[in-house]
CSV table of C-alpha atoms in Angstrom, one decimal:
chain,number,residue,atom,x,y,z
A,199,MET,CA,42.8,6.6,-18.7
A,200,SER,CA,40.6,3.5,-19.4
A,201,LYS,CA,38.6,1.9,-16.6
A,202,LYS,CA,40.0,-1.6,-17.3
A,203,LYS,CA,42.1,-3.3,-14.7
A,204,LEU,CA,45.8,-2.7,-15.2
A,205,ASP,CA,48.1,-5.7,-14.8
A,206,PHE,CA,50.8,-3.7,-13.0
A,207,ARG,CA,50.8,-0.8,-10.6
A,208,ILE,CA,53.0,2.3,-10.2
A,209,ASP,CA,56.0,1.6,-7.9
A,210,GLU,CA,55.7,-2.1,-8.5
A,211,TYR,CA,58.8,-4.1,-9.6
A,212,VAL,CA,58.3,-6.1,-12.8
A,213,VAL,CA,60.5,-8.3,-15.0
A,214,TYR,CA,60.8,-7.4,-18.7
A,215,PRO,CA,62.2,-10.4,-20.5
A,216,ALA,CA,65.0,-8.6,-22.5
A,217,HIS,CA,66.1,-6.3,-19.7
A,218,GLY,CA,65.4,-7.9,-16.3
A,219,VAL,CA,64.0,-6.2,-13.3
A,220,GLY,CA,62.6,-2.7,-13.6
A,221,LYS,CA,60.1,-0.5,-11.7
A,222,VAL,CA,56.8,0.8,-13.1
A,223,THR,CA,57.2,4.6,-12.5
A,224,ALA,CA,54.0,5.8,-14.3
A,225,VAL,CA,51.2,5.0,-16.6
A,226,ASP,CA,51.2,7.6,-19.4
A,227,GLU,CA,49.1,8.3,-22.5
A,228,GLN,CA,50.9,9.1,-25.7
A,229,GLU,CA,49.7,9.7,-29.2
A,230,VAL,CA,51.4,7.6,-31.8
A,231,ALA,CA,50.3,7.9,-35.5
A,232,GLY,CA,47.0,9.5,-34.5
A,233,ILE,CA,46.2,6.7,-32.0
A,234,THR,CA,46.3,7.4,-28.2
A,235,LEU,CA,48.1,4.6,-26.4
A,236,GLU,CA,48.2,3.9,-22.7
A,237,LEU,CA,51.8,3.0,-21.7
A,238,PHE,CA,53.5,1.6,-18.6
A,239,VAL,CA,56.7,3.6,-18.0
A,240,VAL,CA,59.3,1.1,-16.7
A,241,ALA,CA,62.6,2.4,-15.3
A,242,PHE,CA,65.8,0.3,-15.2
A,243,ASP,CA,67.9,2.4,-12.9
A,244,LYS,CA,71.0,0.1,-13.2
A,245,ASP,CA,71.0,0.5,-17.0
A,246,LYS,CA,69.9,4.1,-16.9
A,247,MET,CA,67.1,3.2,-19.3
A,248,THR,CA,63.4,3.9,-19.5
A,249,LEU,CA,61.0,1.7,-21.4
A,250,ARG,CA,57.5,2.5,-22.5
A,251,VAL,CA,55.3,-0.6,-22.9
A,252,PRO,CA,51.7,-0.4,-24.2
A,253,THR,CA,49.5,-1.6,-21.4
A,254,HIS,CA,47.5,-3.8,-23.7
A,255,LYS,CA,50.7,-5.5,-24.9
A,256,ALA,CA,52.5,-5.8,-21.6
A,257,ILE,CA,51.6,-9.5,-20.9
A,258,GLU,CA,51.9,-10.4,-24.6
A,259,VAL,CA,55.6,-9.2,-24.7
A,260,GLY,CA,56.3,-11.2,-21.6
A,261,MET,CA,56.4,-8.5,-18.9
A,262,ARG,CA,55.6,-10.2,-15.6
A,263,PRO,CA,55.4,-9.6,-11.9
A,264,LEU,CA,58.4,-10.6,-9.7
A,265,ALA,CA,58.8,-14.3,-9.0
A,266,SER,CA,57.2,-15.5,-5.8
A,267,PRO,CA,59.4,-16.7,-2.9
A,268,ASP,CA,58.5,-20.3,-3.9
A,269,VAL,CA,59.9,-19.7,-7.4
A,270,VAL,CA,63.1,-18.2,-5.9
A,271,ALA,CA,63.5,-21.2,-3.6
A,272,HIS,CA,63.1,-23.5,-6.7
A,273,ALA,CA,65.7,-21.4,-8.6
A,274,MET,CA,68.1,-21.8,-5.7
A,275,ALA,CA,67.5,-25.6,-5.7
A,276,ILE,CA,68.3,-25.7,-9.4
A,277,LEU,CA,71.6,-23.9,-8.6
A,278,ARG,CA,72.5,-26.8,-6.2
A,279,GLY,CA,72.0,-29.3,-9.0
A,280,LYS,CA,74.6,-30.8,-11.3
A,281,ALA,CA,75.4,-28.8,-14.4
A,282,LYS,CA,73.7,-30.2,-17.6
A,283,VAL,CA,76.0,-29.4,-20.5
A,284,LYS,CA,74.8,-30.7,-23.9
A,285,ARG,CA,77.4,-32.0,-26.3
A,286,ALA,CA,76.0,-29.8,-29.1
A,287,MET,CA,78.2,-27.2,-30.9
A,288,TRP,CA,78.9,-24.1,-28.8
A,289,SER,CA,77.1,-21.8,-31.2
A,290,ARG,CA,73.9,-23.8,-30.8
A,291,ARG,CA,74.2,-24.0,-27.0
A,292,ALA,CA,75.0,-20.3,-26.8
A,293,GLN,CA,71.9,-19.6,-28.8
A,294,GLU,CA,69.8,-21.7,-26.3
A,295,TYR,CA,71.4,-20.0,-23.3
A,296,GLU,CA,70.7,-16.6,-24.8
A,297,GLN,CA,67.0,-17.5,-25.4
A,298,LYS,CA,66.7,-18.7,-21.8
A,299,ILE,CA,68.2,-15.5,-20.5
A,300,ASN,CA,65.9,-13.3,-22.6
A,301,SER,CA,62.8,-15.4,-21.8
A,302,GLY,CA,62.7,-13.6,-18.4
A,303,ASP,CA,61.9,-17.0,-16.8
A,304,LEU,CA,63.8,-17.1,-13.4
A,305,ILE,CA,64.0,-20.9,-13.5
A,306,ALA,CA,65.5,-20.9,-17.1
A,307,ILE,CA,68.0,-18.2,-16.0
A,308,ALA,CA,69.0,-20.3,-13.0
A,309,GLU,CA,69.7,-23.2,-15.3
A,310,VAL,CA,72.0,-21.1,-17.4
A,311,VAL,CA,73.9,-19.9,-14.3
A,312,ARG,CA,74.2,-23.5,-13.0
A,313,ASP,CA,75.3,-24.9,-16.4
A,314,LEU,CA,77.9,-22.1,-17.1
A,315,HIS,CA,79.3,-21.8,-13.6
A,316,ARG,CA,83.0,-22.6,-13.4
A,317,THR,CA,85.2,-23.2,-10.3
A,318,ASP,CA,88.9,-22.3,-10.2
A,319,ASP,CA,90.0,-25.9,-10.9
A,320,GLN,CA,87.8,-26.3,-14.0
A,321,ARG,CA,88.8,-25.3,-17.5
A,322,GLU,CA,88.9,-21.6,-18.5
A,323,GLN,CA,85.7,-20.1,-19.8
A,324,SER,CA,85.7,-18.6,-23.3
A,325,TYR,CA,84.8,-14.9,-23.6
A,326,SER,CA,81.3,-15.6,-25.0
A,327,GLU,CA,80.7,-18.2,-22.3
A,328,ARG,CA,81.7,-15.7,-19.6
A,329,GLN,CA,79.5,-13.0,-21.1
A,330,LEU,CA,76.4,-15.3,-21.1
A,331,TYR,CA,77.2,-16.4,-17.5
A,332,GLU,CA,77.6,-12.9,-16.3
A,333,ALA,CA,74.4,-11.7,-18.0
A,334,ALA,CA,72.4,-14.6,-16.5
A,335,LEU,CA,74.0,-14.2,-13.1
A,336,GLU,CA,73.1,-10.4,-13.1
A,337,ARG,CA,69.5,-11.1,-14.0
A,338,LEU,CA,69.2,-13.8,-11.3
A,339,THR,CA,70.9,-11.7,-8.7
A,340,ARG,CA,68.7,-8.6,-9.3
A,341,GLU,CA,65.4,-10.5,-9.2
A,342,ILE,CA,66.4,-12.5,-6.1
A,343,ALA,CA,67.6,-9.3,-4.3
A,344,VAL,CA,64.3,-7.4,-5.0
A,345,VAL,CA,62.1,-10.4,-4.1
A,346,ASN,CA,64.0,-10.9,-0.8
A,347,GLY,CA,64.2,-7.2,-0.1
A,348,ALA,CA,68.0,-7.5,0.1
A,349,GLU,CA,71.0,-5.7,-1.4
A,350,GLU,CA,72.2,-7.1,-4.7
A,351,SER,CA,75.6,-7.8,-3.1
A,352,ALA,CA,73.9,-10.0,-0.4
A,353,ALA,CA,71.9,-11.9,-3.1
A,354,GLY,CA,75.1,-12.3,-5.2
A,355,THR,CA,76.9,-13.8,-2.1
A,356,GLU,CA,74.0,-16.2,-1.5
A,357,ILE,CA,74.0,-17.4,-5.1
A,358,THR,CA,77.8,-17.8,-5.1
A,359,ASP,CA,77.7,-19.7,-1.8
A,360,VAL,CA,75.1,-22.1,-3.3
A,361,LEU,CA,77.1,-22.6,-6.4
A,362,MET,CA,80.3,-23.2,-4.5
A,363,SER,CA,78.5,-25.7,-2.1
A,364,ARG,CA,78.1,-28.0,-5.1
A,365,VAL,CA,81.9,-28.3,-5.2
A,366,VAL,CA,82.5,-30.6,-2.3
A,367,PRO,CA,86.0,-31.9,-2.1
A,368,ALA,CA,86.2,-35.7,-2.2
A,369,ALA,CA,86.3,-37.3,1.2
A,370,SER,CA,89.5,-39.3,1.8
C-alpha cells in the first residue's frame, strides 16, 4: 500500500453520490489490465451492494465524508422552508431533481424532499414524482440517521415532523 494519506479510513461512513451512505470496509489492492490499483471497498448494507472505488479517484467521483452537524441543521432548516416548484415541464424538473439526488449533496437532496413533499389535502403525486420523492427522502434519512447516531426510523420521524410543521392550519 502506498504511503500517501488516504482520504477515508476503514469503518468510516462515507457518501457516494449515486448510492448514498456506505461504510468503508477495507482498502484492497487489485490488478486490472496489468496495473495494480488501490481501492476503497464501500459496503451499502441496505442495498446489499459493495462498491470498489480507486483511492486516487474517490474525491474526483464525488465520494465524501458524512455531512457535519451544521450541514444537517441547514438541511433541516431547508425542509422548514416553502416549496419552490418551477413552472417548467415535468420532464425537465424531474431531470433536475434526479441530478440533485445523485449529486450526493445533502442540501440539494433536502431541497428535493421539500419541493416534492405532499400533504393529504394536496393533489395526488404522479408515480415518477413519488419515486423521486422517496429516493430523496431515503438518502436524506440515512445520512441524518448516521450523522446523529440514531435509527433510520427516528430520523425519518424527525424529517416528517419538520415537513408537517410547515403545514399550519389557518388561524380563525
